[in-house]
Amino acid sequence: MRAMILAAGRGERMRPLTDHTPKPLLQVGGKPLIVWHIERLARAGISDLVINTSWLGDQIQQTLGDGSRYGARISYSPESTALETAGGIAQALPFFQDQPFLVINGDVWCDWDPAQAELVAAGLSEDAQAWLLLVDNPPQHPDGDFRLHASGLVADKNAGAGAATFTFAGIGIYRPDLFKDIGEQQAAPLAPLLRQAMAAQHVFGMHHPGQWIDVGTPDRLGQLDKALRC
């Protein structure tokens, strides 16, 4: 399986830290946030990676290089202007050779083991377009994003009731056809695509009860740094 790390965002909530340093290169626990992802993926046997870049993207390429020092093979998908999540994934689709692939947001930290990704992809039904890792709702997002049913189906949180709501971890497995209607260089968010697929019951997922943090603010960056150094 191949994987993508999303690293093109401007990191507005992280300013002024991100005025001169791209958010994926901010240090936590003694190394850049994105390196935690790369090393975890490589240990899981997922070594072919693509990273999309935009804001200060040259710094990311210069720091990470070809990935060999981390046991990975890194390719890059530069965006002259950020294409948002779905647009960035769509631009990188050729890298995945028409196979299911793993995507991880560069601004999260999670102890989920990506070695599970191969098994998840192998177990997806033929009509599944996406599989999402869901976590407990954090204090800054108490209402969550989606509902997870006992069958494994994921639905929008506003689509009925009867199932607990969770927050999307920013980690998912996707089939390329989810992005087939996104044009070349088209900026597009991921959430509307997912909700459309959910309405057709094409999205599945699981709840991860372990550690996860959205490293979206300097305060949460500091919290994670402290925790990783303990």
CSV table of C-alpha atoms in Angstrom, one decimal:
chain,number,residue,atom,x,y,z
A,1,MET,CA,0.0,0.0,0.0
A,2,ARG,CA,1.1,3.6,-0.7
A,3,ALA,CA,0.3,6.6,1.5
A,4,MET,CA,0.0,10.3,1.3
A,5,ILE,CA,0.7,12.9,4.0
A,6,LEU,CA,-1.1,16.2,3.6
A,7,ALA,CA,1.3,19.0,4.2
A,8,ALA,CA,0.2,21.9,1.9
A,9,GLY,CA,-1.8,24.0,4.5
A,10,ARG,CA,-0.9,27.5,5.5
A,11,GLY,CA,-1.4,26.9,9.2
A,12,GLU,CA,-3.2,30.2,9.9
A,13,ARG,CA,-4.1,29.2,13.5
A,14,MET,CA,-0.4,28.5,14.2
A,15,ARG,CA,0.8,31.9,13.3
A,16,PRO,CA,3.3,33.4,14.0
A,17,LEU,CA,5.0,30.0,14.2
A,18,THR,CA,4.1,29.2,10.6
A,19,ASP,CA,5.1,32.6,9.1
A,20,HIS,CA,8.6,31.2,8.4
A,21,THR,CA,8.2,27.5,9.1
A,22,PRO,CA,5.7,25.2,7.4
A,23,LYS,CA,3.5,23.6,10.0
A,24,PRO,CA,4.6,20.0,9.3
A,25,LEU,CA,8.2,21.0,10.2
A,26,LEU,CA,7.3,22.4,13.7
A,27,GLN,CA,9.1,20.4,16.3
A,28,VAL,CA,7.4,18.1,18.8
A,29,GLY,CA,9.2,15.6,21.0
A,30,GLY,CA,12.6,16.6,19.4
A,31,LYS,CA,11.7,16.2,15.7
A,32,PRO,CA,9.4,17.7,13.1
A,33,LEU,CA,5.8,16.6,13.4
A,34,ILE,CA,5.8,15.1,9.9
A,35,VAL,CA,8.7,12.9,10.7
A,36,TRP,CA,6.6,11.1,13.3
A,37,HIS,CA,4.3,10.1,10.5
A,38,ILE,CA,7.0,9.1,8.1
A,39,GLU,CA,8.8,6.9,10.7
A,40,ARG,CA,5.5,5.3,11.9
A,41,LEU,CA,4.6,4.5,8.2
A,42,ALA,CA,8.0,3.1,7.4
A,43,ARG,CA,7.9,0.8,10.5
A,44,ALA,CA,4.5,-0.4,9.3
A,45,GLY,CA,6.0,-1.4,6.0
A,46,ILE,CA,4.4,1.5,4.1
A,47,SER,CA,7.5,3.1,2.6
A,48,ASP,CA,6.2,4.6,-0.7
A,49,LEU,CA,4.9,8.0,0.3
A,50,VAL,CA,3.8,11.2,-1.5
A,51,ILE,CA,3.6,14.5,0.3
A,52,ASN,CA,1.8,17.5,-1.1
A,53,THR,CA,3.3,20.9,-0.5
A,54,SER,CA,2.4,24.5,-1.1
A,55,TRP,CA,3.2,27.1,1.7
A,56,LEU,CA,7.0,27.1,2.1
A,57,GLY,CA,7.1,23.7,0.4
A,58,ASP,CA,10.7,24.0,-0.6
A,59,GLN,CA,11.6,23.8,3.1
A,60,ILE,CA,9.8,20.5,3.4
A,61,GLN,CA,11.6,19.0,0.5
A,62,GLN,CA,15.0,20.3,1.6
A,63,THR,CA,14.4,18.9,5.1
A,64,LEU,CA,13.0,15.4,4.2
A,65,GLY,CA,14.8,14.8,0.9
A,66,ASP,CA,14.1,11.5,-0.7
A,67,GLY,CA,13.1,9.9,2.7
A,68,SER,CA,15.9,7.4,2.7
A,69,ARG,CA,17.2,8.5,6.1
A,70,TYR,CA,13.7,7.4,7.5
A,71,GLY,CA,13.5,4.2,5.6
A,72,ALA,CA,11.0,5.6,3.1
A,73,ARG,CA,10.8,6.7,-0.5
A,74,ILE,CA,9.2,10.1,-0.7
A,75,SER,CA,7.8,11.8,-3.7
A,76,TYR,CA,6.3,15.3,-3.8
A,77,SER,CA,3.2,16.8,-5.2
A,78,PRO,CA,3.8,20.6,-5.2
A,79,GLU,CA,0.8,22.9,-5.5
A,80,SER,CA,1.3,26.5,-6.7
A,81,THR,CA,-1.8,27.4,-4.7
A,82,ALA,CA,-3.2,25.0,-2.1
A,83,LEU,CA,-5.8,22.7,-3.7
A,84,GLU,CA,-7.5,21.8,-0.3
A,85,THR,CA,-7.7,18.3,0.8
A,86,ALA,CA,-9.6,16.5,-2.0
A,87,GLY,CA,-8.0,18.6,-4.7
A,88,GLY,CA,-4.6,17.8,-3.4
A,89,ILE,CA,-5.4,14.1,-3.2
A,90,ALA,CA,-6.8,14.2,-6.8
A,91,GLN,CA,-3.7,15.7,-8.1
A,92,ALA,CA,-1.6,12.9,-6.6
A,93,LEU,CA,-3.8,10.1,-7.8
A,94,PRO,CA,-1.3,8.7,-10.4
A,95,PHE,CA,1.0,7.9,-7.6
A,96,PHE,CA,-1.4,5.3,-6.2
A,97,GLN,CA,-1.6,3.2,-9.3
A,98,ASP,CA,-5.3,2.8,-9.2
A,99,GLN,CA,-5.2,1.0,-5.8
A,100,PRO,CA,-6.7,1.9,-2.4
A,101,PHE,CA,-4.4,4.2,-0.5
A,102,LEU,CA,-3.9,5.7,3.0
A,103,VAL,CA,-4.0,9.4,3.7
A,104,ILE,CA,-2.9,11.1,6.9
A,105,ASN,CA,-3.3,14.8,7.8
A,106,GLY,CA,0.1,16.3,8.5
A,107,ASP,CA,-1.2,18.3,11.5
A,108,VAL,CA,-2.5,15.4,13.6
A,109,TRP,CA,-0.7,13.0,16.0
A,110,CYS,CA,-2.2,9.6,16.6
A,111,ASP,CA,-1.0,6.3,18.0
A,112,TRP,CA,-3.0,4.2,15.6
A,113,ASP,CA,-0.8,1.6,13.9
A,114,PRO,CA,-0.9,2.1,10.1
A,115,ALA,CA,0.2,-1.6,9.7
A,116,GLN,CA,-3.6,-2.2,10.0
A,117,ALA,CA,-4.2,-0.3,6.7
A,118,GLU,CA,-3.5,-3.3,4.5
A,119,LEU,CA,-6.0,-5.5,6.3
A,120,VAL,CA,-8.6,-2.7,6.3
A,121,ALA,CA,-8.2,-2.2,2.5
A,122,ALA,CA,-8.4,-5.9,1.9
A,123,GLY,CA,-11.6,-6.2,3.9
A,124,LEU,CA,-13.4,-3.3,2.2
A,125,SER,CA,-16.6,-4.2,0.3
A,126,GLU,CA,-16.6,-3.6,-3.4
A,127,ASP,CA,-18.9,-0.6,-3.1
A,128,ALA,CA,-16.8,1.1,-0.3
A,129,GLN,CA,-15.2,4.3,-1.4
A,130,ALA,CA,-13.7,5.4,1.9
A,131,TRP,CA,-12.8,4.1,5.3
A,132,LEU,CA,-12.3,6.7,8.1
A,133,LEU,CA,-10.6,6.4,11.5
A,134,LEU,CA,-12.8,8.1,14.1
A,135,VAL,CA,-11.8,9.3,17.6
A,136,ASP,CA,-13.5,10.6,20.7
A,137,ASN,CA,-14.6,14.2,20.4
A,138,PRO,CA,-12.0,16.6,21.8
A,139,PRO,CA,-13.0,19.6,23.9
A,140,GLN,CA,-12.6,22.0,21.0
A,141,HIS,CA,-15.0,19.9,18.9
A,142,PRO,CA,-17.6,18.4,21.3
A,143,ASP,CA,-20.3,17.6,18.7
A,144,GLY,CA,-18.0,15.5,16.4
A,145,ASP,CA,-18.2,15.0,12.7
A,146,PHE,CA,-19.9,11.7,11.8
A,147,ARG,CA,-22.0,8.9,13.2
A,148,LEU,CA,-20.6,5.4,13.4
A,149,HIS,CA,-23.1,2.6,13.2
A,150,ALA,CA,-22.6,-0.9,14.6
A,151,SER,CA,-22.4,-2.2,11.1
A,152,GLY,CA,-19.3,0.0,10.5
A,153,LEU,CA,-21.2,2.4,8.2
A,154,VAL,CA,-20.4,6.0,8.7
A,155,ALA,CA,-23.0,8.7,8.3
A,156,ASP,CA,-23.1,12.5,8.6
A,157,LYS,CA,-23.9,13.5,12.2
A,158,ASN,CA,-27.1,15.2,11.1
A,159,ALA,CA,-28.4,12.1,9.3
A,160,GLY,CA,-30.8,10.7,11.8
A,161,ALA,CA,-29.8,9.4,15.2
A,162,GLY,CA,-29.2,6.1,17.0
A,163,ALA,CA,-25.4,6.0,16.7
A,164,ALA,CA,-22.7,7.8,18.6
A,165,THR,CA,-20.9,10.7,17.0
A,166,PHE,CA,-17.2,10.8,16.7
A,167,THR,CA,-14.5,13.1,15.2
A,168,PHE,CA,-12.7,12.3,12.0
A,169,ALA,CA,-9.0,11.7,12.9
A,170,GLY,CA,-7.7,13.0,9.6
A,171,ILE,CA,-6.7,9.4,8.7
A,172,GLY,CA,-8.5,7.5,6.0
A,173,ILE,CA,-8.2,4.9,3.3
A,174,TYR,CA,-9.7,5.8,-0.1
A,175,ARG,CA,-10.4,4.3,-3.4
A,176,PRO,CA,-9.4,6.5,-6.4
A,177,ASP,CA,-13.0,6.6,-7.8
A,178,LEU,CA,-14.1,8.9,-4.9
A,179,PHE,CA,-12.1,11.7,-6.6
A,180,LYS,CA,-13.0,11.0,-10.2
A,181,ASP,CA,-15.1,14.1,-10.7
A,182,ILE,CA,-12.4,16.6,-9.5
A,183,GLY,CA,-10.8,18.4,-12.4
A,184,GLU,CA,-7.1,19.0,-12.8
A,185,GLN,CA,-5.8,21.7,-10.5
A,186,GLN,CA,-9.3,22.1,-9.0
A,187,ALA,CA,-9.4,23.2,-5.4
A,188,ALA,CA,-11.9,21.0,-3.5
A,189,PRO,CA,-12.6,20.1,0.1
A,190,LEU,CA,-12.9,16.5,1.2
A,191,ALA,CA,-16.0,16.8,3.5
A,192,PRO,CA,-18.6,17.3,0.7
A,193,LEU,CA,-17.2,14.3,-1.2
A,194,LEU,CA,-17.4,12.1,2.0
A,195,ARG,CA,-21.0,13.3,2.8
A,196,GLN,CA,-22.1,12.5,-0.7
A,197,ALA,CA,-20.6,9.0,-0.5
A,198,MET,CA,-22.1,8.6,3.0
A,199,ALA,CA,-25.6,9.3,1.6
A,200,ALA,CA,-25.1,6.3,-0.7
A,201,GLN,CA,-23.7,4.2,2.1
A,202,HIS,CA,-20.2,3.9,0.6
A,203,VAL,CA,-18.2,5.1,3.7
A,204,PHE,CA,-17.1,2.8,6.5
A,205,GLY,CA,-14.9,3.3,9.5
A,206,MET,CA,-13.9,2.4,13.0
A,207,HIS,CA,-13.5,4.0,16.4
A,208,HIS,CA,-9.9,4.3,17.7
A,209,PRO,CA,-9.9,4.7,21.5
A,210,GLY,CA,-6.2,5.6,21.7
A,211,GLN,CA,-4.3,8.8,21.7
A,212,TRP,CA,-5.0,11.5,19.1
A,213,ILE,CA,-4.5,15.3,19.0
A,214,ASP,CA,-5.3,17.9,16.3
A,215,VAL,CA,-2.1,19.9,16.5
A,216,GLY,CA,-3.9,23.0,15.2
A,217,THR,CA,-2.8,25.7,17.7
A,218,PRO,CA,0.4,26.7,19.5
A,219,ASP,CA,-1.1,25.6,22.8
A,220,ARG,CA,-1.9,22.1,21.5
A,221,LEU,CA,1.5,21.9,19.9
A,222,GLY,CA,3.1,22.7,23.3
A,223,GLN,CA,0.9,20.1,25.0
A,224,LEU,CA,2.0,17.4,22.5
A,225,ASP,CA,5.6,18.4,22.8
A,226,LYS,CA,5.5,18.0,26.6
A,227,ALA,CA,3.7,14.7,26.4
A,228,LEU,CA,6.2,13.2,23.9
A,229,ARG,CA,9.2,14.3,26.0
A,230,CYS,CA,7.9,12.7,29.2
